[in-house]
mmCIF file of C-alpha atoms and ligand atoms in Angstrom:
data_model
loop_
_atom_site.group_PDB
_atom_site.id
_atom_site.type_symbol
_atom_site.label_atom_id
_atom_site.label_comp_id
_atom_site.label_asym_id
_atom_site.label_seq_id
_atom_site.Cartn_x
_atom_site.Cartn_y
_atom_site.Cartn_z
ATOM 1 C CA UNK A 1 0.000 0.000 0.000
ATOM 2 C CA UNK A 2 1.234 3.562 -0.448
ATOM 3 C CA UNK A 3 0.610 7.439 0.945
ATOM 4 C CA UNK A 4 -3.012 7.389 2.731
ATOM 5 C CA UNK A 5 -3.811 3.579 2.184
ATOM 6 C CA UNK A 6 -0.614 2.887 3.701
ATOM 7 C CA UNK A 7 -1.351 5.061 6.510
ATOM 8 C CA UNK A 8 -4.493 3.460 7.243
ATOM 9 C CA UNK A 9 -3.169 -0.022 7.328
ATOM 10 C CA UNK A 10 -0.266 0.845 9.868
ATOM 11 C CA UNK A 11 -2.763 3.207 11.719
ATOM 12 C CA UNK A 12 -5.251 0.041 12.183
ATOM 13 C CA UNK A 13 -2.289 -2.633 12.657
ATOM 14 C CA UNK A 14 -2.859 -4.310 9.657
ATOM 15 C CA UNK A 15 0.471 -3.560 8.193
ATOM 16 C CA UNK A 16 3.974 -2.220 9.085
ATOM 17 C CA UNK A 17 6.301 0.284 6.860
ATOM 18 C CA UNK A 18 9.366 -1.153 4.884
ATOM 19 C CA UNK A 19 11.809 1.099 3.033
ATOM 20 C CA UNK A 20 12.659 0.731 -0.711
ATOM 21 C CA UNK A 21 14.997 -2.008 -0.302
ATOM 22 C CA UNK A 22 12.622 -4.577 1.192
ATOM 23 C CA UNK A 23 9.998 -3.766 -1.162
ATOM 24 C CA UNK A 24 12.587 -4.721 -3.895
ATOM 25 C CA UNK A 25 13.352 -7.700 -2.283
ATOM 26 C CA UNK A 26 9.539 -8.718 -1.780
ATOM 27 C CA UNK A 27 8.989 -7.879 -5.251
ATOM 28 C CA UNK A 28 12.155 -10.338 -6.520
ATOM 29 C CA UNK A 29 10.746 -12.836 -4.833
ATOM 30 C CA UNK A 30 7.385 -12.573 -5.796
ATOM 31 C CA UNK A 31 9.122 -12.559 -9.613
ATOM 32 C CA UNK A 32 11.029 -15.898 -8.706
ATOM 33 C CA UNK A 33 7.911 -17.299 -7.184
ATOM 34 C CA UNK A 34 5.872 -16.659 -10.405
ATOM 35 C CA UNK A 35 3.043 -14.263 -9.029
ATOM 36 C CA UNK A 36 1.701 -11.748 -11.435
ATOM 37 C CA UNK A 37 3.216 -7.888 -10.015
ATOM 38 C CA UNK A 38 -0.330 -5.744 -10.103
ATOM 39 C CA UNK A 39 -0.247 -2.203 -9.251
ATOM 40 C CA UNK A 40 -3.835 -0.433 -9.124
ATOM 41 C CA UNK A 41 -4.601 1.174 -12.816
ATOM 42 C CA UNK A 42 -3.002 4.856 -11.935
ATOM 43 C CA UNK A 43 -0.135 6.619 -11.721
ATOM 44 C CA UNK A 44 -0.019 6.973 -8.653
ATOM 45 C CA UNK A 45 -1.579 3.860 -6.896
ATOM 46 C CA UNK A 46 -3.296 3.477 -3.427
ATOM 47 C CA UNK A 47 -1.407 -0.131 -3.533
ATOM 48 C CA UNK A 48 -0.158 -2.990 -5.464
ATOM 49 C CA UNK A 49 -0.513 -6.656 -5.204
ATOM 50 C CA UNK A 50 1.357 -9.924 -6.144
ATOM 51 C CA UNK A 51 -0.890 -12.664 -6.967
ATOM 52 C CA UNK A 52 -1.269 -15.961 -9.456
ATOM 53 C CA UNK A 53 -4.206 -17.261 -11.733
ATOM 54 C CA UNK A 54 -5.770 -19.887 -9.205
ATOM 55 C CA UNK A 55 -6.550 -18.053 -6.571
ATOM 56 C CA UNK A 56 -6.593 -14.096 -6.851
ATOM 57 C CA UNK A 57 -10.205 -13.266 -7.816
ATOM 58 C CA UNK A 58 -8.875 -10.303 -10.218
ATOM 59 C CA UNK A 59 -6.922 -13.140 -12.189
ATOM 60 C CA UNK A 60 -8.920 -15.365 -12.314
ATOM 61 C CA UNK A 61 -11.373 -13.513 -14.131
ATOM 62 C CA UNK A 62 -9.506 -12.012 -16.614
ATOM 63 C CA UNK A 63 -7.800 -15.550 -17.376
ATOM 64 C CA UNK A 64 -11.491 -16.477 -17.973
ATOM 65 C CA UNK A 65 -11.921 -14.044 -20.514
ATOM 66 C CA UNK A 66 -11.124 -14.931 -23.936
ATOM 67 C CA UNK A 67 -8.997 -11.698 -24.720
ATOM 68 C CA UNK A 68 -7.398 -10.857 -20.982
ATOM 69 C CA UNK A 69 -5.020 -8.684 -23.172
ATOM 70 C CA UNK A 70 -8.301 -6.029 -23.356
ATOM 71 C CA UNK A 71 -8.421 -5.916 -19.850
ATOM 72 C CA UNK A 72 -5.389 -4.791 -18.309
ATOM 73 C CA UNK A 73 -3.474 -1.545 -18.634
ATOM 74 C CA UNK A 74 -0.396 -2.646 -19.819
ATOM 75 C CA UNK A 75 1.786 -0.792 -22.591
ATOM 76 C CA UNK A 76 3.905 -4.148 -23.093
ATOM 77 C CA UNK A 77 3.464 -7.565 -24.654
ATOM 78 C CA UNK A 78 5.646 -10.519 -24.594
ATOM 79 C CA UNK A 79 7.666 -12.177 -28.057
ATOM 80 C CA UNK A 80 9.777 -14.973 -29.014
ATOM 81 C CA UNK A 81 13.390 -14.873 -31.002
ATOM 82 C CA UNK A 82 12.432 -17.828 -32.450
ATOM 83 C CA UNK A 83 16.065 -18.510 -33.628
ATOM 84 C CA UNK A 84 16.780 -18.582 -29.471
ATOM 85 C CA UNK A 85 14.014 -20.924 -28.355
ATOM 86 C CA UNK A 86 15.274 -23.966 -27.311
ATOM 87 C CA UNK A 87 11.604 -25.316 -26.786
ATOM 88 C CA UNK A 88 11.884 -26.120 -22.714
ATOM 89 C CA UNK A 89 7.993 -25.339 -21.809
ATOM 90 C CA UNK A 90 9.350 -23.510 -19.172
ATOM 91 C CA UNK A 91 7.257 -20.237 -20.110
ATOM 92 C CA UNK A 92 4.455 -22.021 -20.710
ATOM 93 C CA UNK A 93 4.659 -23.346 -17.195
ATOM 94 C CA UNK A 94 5.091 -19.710 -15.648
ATOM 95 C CA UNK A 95 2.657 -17.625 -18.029
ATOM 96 C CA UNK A 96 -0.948 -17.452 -15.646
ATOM 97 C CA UNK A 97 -2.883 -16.240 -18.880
ATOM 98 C CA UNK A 98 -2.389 -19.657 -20.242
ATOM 99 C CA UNK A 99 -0.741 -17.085 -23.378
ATOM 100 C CA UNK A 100 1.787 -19.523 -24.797
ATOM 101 C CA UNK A 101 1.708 -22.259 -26.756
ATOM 102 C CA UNK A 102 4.222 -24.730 -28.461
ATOM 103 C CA UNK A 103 3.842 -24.619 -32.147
ATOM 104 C CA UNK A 104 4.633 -27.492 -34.943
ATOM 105 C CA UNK A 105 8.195 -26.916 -34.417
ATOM 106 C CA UNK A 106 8.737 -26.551 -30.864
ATOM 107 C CA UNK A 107 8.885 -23.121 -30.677
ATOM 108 C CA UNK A 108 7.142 -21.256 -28.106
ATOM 109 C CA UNK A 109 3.985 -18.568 -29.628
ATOM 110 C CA UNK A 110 2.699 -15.954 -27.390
ATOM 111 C CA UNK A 111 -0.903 -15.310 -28.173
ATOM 112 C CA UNK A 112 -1.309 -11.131 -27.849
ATOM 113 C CA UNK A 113 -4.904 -11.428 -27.021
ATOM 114 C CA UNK A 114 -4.116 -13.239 -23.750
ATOM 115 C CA UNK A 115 -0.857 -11.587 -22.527
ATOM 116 C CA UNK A 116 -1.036 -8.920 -20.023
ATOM 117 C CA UNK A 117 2.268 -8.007 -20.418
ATOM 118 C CA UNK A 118 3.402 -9.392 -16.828
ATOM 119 C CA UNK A 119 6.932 -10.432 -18.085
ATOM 120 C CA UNK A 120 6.877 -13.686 -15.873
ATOM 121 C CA UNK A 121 7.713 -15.876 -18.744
ATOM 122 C CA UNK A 122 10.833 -13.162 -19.754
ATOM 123 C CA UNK A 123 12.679 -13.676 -16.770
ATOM 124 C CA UNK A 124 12.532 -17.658 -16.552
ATOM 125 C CA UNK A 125 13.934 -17.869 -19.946
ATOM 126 C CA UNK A 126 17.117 -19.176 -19.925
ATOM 127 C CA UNK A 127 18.008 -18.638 -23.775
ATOM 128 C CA UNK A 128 16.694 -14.882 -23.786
ATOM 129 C CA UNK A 129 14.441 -15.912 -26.268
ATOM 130 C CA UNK A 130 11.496 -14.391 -24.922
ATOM 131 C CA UNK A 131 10.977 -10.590 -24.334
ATOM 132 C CA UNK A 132 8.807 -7.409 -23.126
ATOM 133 C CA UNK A 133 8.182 -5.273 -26.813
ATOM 134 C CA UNK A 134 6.078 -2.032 -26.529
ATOM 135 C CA UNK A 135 2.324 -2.321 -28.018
ATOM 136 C CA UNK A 136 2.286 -0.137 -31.318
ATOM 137 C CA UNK A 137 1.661 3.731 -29.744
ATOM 138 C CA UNK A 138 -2.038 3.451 -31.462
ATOM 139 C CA UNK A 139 -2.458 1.206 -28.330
ATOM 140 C CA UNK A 140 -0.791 3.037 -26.004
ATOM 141 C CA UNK A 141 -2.955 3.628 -22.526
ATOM 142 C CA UNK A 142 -2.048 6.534 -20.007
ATOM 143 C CA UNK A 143 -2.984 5.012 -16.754
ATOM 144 C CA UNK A 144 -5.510 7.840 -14.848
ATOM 145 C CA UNK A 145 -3.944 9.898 -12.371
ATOM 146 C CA UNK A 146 -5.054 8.431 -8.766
ATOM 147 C CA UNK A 147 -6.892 5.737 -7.856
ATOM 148 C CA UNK A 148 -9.628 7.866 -7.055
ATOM 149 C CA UNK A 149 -9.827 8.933 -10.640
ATOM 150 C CA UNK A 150 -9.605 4.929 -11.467
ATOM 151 C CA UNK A 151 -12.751 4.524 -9.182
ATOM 152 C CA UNK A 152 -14.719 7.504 -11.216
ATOM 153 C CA UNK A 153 -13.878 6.511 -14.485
ATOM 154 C CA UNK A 154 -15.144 3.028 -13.400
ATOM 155 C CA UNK A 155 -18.486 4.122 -11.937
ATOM 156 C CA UNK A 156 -18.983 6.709 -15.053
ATOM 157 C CA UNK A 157 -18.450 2.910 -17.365
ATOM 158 C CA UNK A 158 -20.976 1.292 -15.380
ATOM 159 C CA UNK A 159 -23.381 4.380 -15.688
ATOM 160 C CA UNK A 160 -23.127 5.099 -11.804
ATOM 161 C CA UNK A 161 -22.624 9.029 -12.227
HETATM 162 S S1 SF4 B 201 11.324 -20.419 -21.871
HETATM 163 FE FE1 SF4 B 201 12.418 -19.486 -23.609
HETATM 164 S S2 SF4 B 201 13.535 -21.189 -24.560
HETATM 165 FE FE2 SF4 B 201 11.967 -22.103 -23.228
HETATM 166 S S3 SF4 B 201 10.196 -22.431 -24.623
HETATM 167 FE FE3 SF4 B 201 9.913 -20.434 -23.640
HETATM 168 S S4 SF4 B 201 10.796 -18.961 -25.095
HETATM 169 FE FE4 SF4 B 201 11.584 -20.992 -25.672
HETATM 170 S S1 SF4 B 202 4.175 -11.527 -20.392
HETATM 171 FE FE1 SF4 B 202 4.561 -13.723 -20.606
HETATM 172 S S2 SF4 B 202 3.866 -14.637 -18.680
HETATM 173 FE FE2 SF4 B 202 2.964 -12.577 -18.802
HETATM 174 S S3 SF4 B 202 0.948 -12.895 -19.761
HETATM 175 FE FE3 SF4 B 202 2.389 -12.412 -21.405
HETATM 176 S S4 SF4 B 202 3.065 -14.405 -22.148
HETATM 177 FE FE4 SF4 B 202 2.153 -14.760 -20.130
#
């Protein structure tokens, strides 16, 4: 959590403050362990999470969605050097969107529609073979400001206000 969420989950006792260098480290390890890095939709977020595709509800129901890739704010999506893949799996293995598949020759295909840009499978490739490449600038989104925004601009898409 950050700025007044933080403050209310330390004020409550629901949380404690770490500096920068332990919210690196969490953050590494949440990489190594294969959970999904989700900061709220803004640019400057109440809080961010680190979750995987069985059990965080948010997941979950985008991985249920045929085109996840519509559903997230992300600038990013992830490609193969096909002349690196060495055909291990082990992307398919970490990608939660269920993205990636093996094609006729072994060589792993990312499916755009269902990457969310997380770069889990980029950093458990051991060939460099698979990468982060910015979405064409037509696609581009600018994340609101605050989360508060993030909250309006959803109620104004449900017709709320
Ligand atoms: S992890 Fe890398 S080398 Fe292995 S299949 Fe995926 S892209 Fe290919
Ligand atoms: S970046 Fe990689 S792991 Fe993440 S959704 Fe896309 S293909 Fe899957």
């Amino acid at each position: 959590m950050f700025g007044s969420m933080e403050q209310l989950y330390i004020d409550r006792g629901m949380g404690r403050q770490i500096d920068l260098d332990e919210a690196a480290s969490i953050l590494k390890e949440a990489q190594e362990s294969g959970l999904v890095t989700q900061p709220g939709t803004a640019q400057n977020p109440a809080g961010m999470c680190n979750c995987c595709g069985d059990c965080c509800g948010v997941l979950i129901s985008i991985k249920e969605h045929p085109r996840p890739a519509e559903l997230v704010c992300s600038n990013y999506f992830a490609m193969v050097d096909r002349e690196l893949c060495a055909g291990c799996e082990t992307c398919l293995e970490r990608c939660q969107m269920e993205a990636i598949d093996m094609d006729e020759d072994n060589i792993a295909v990312v499916n755009r529609d269902r990457c969310i840009g997380c770069g889990l499978c980029v950093i458990s490739c051991s060939t460099e073979a698979m990468r982060l490449v910015p979405k064409p600038q037509i696609e581009h989104m600018t994340p609101p400001a605050t989360s508060a925004e993030q909250m309006r601009i959803i109620a104004r898409n449900r017709g709320l206000i």
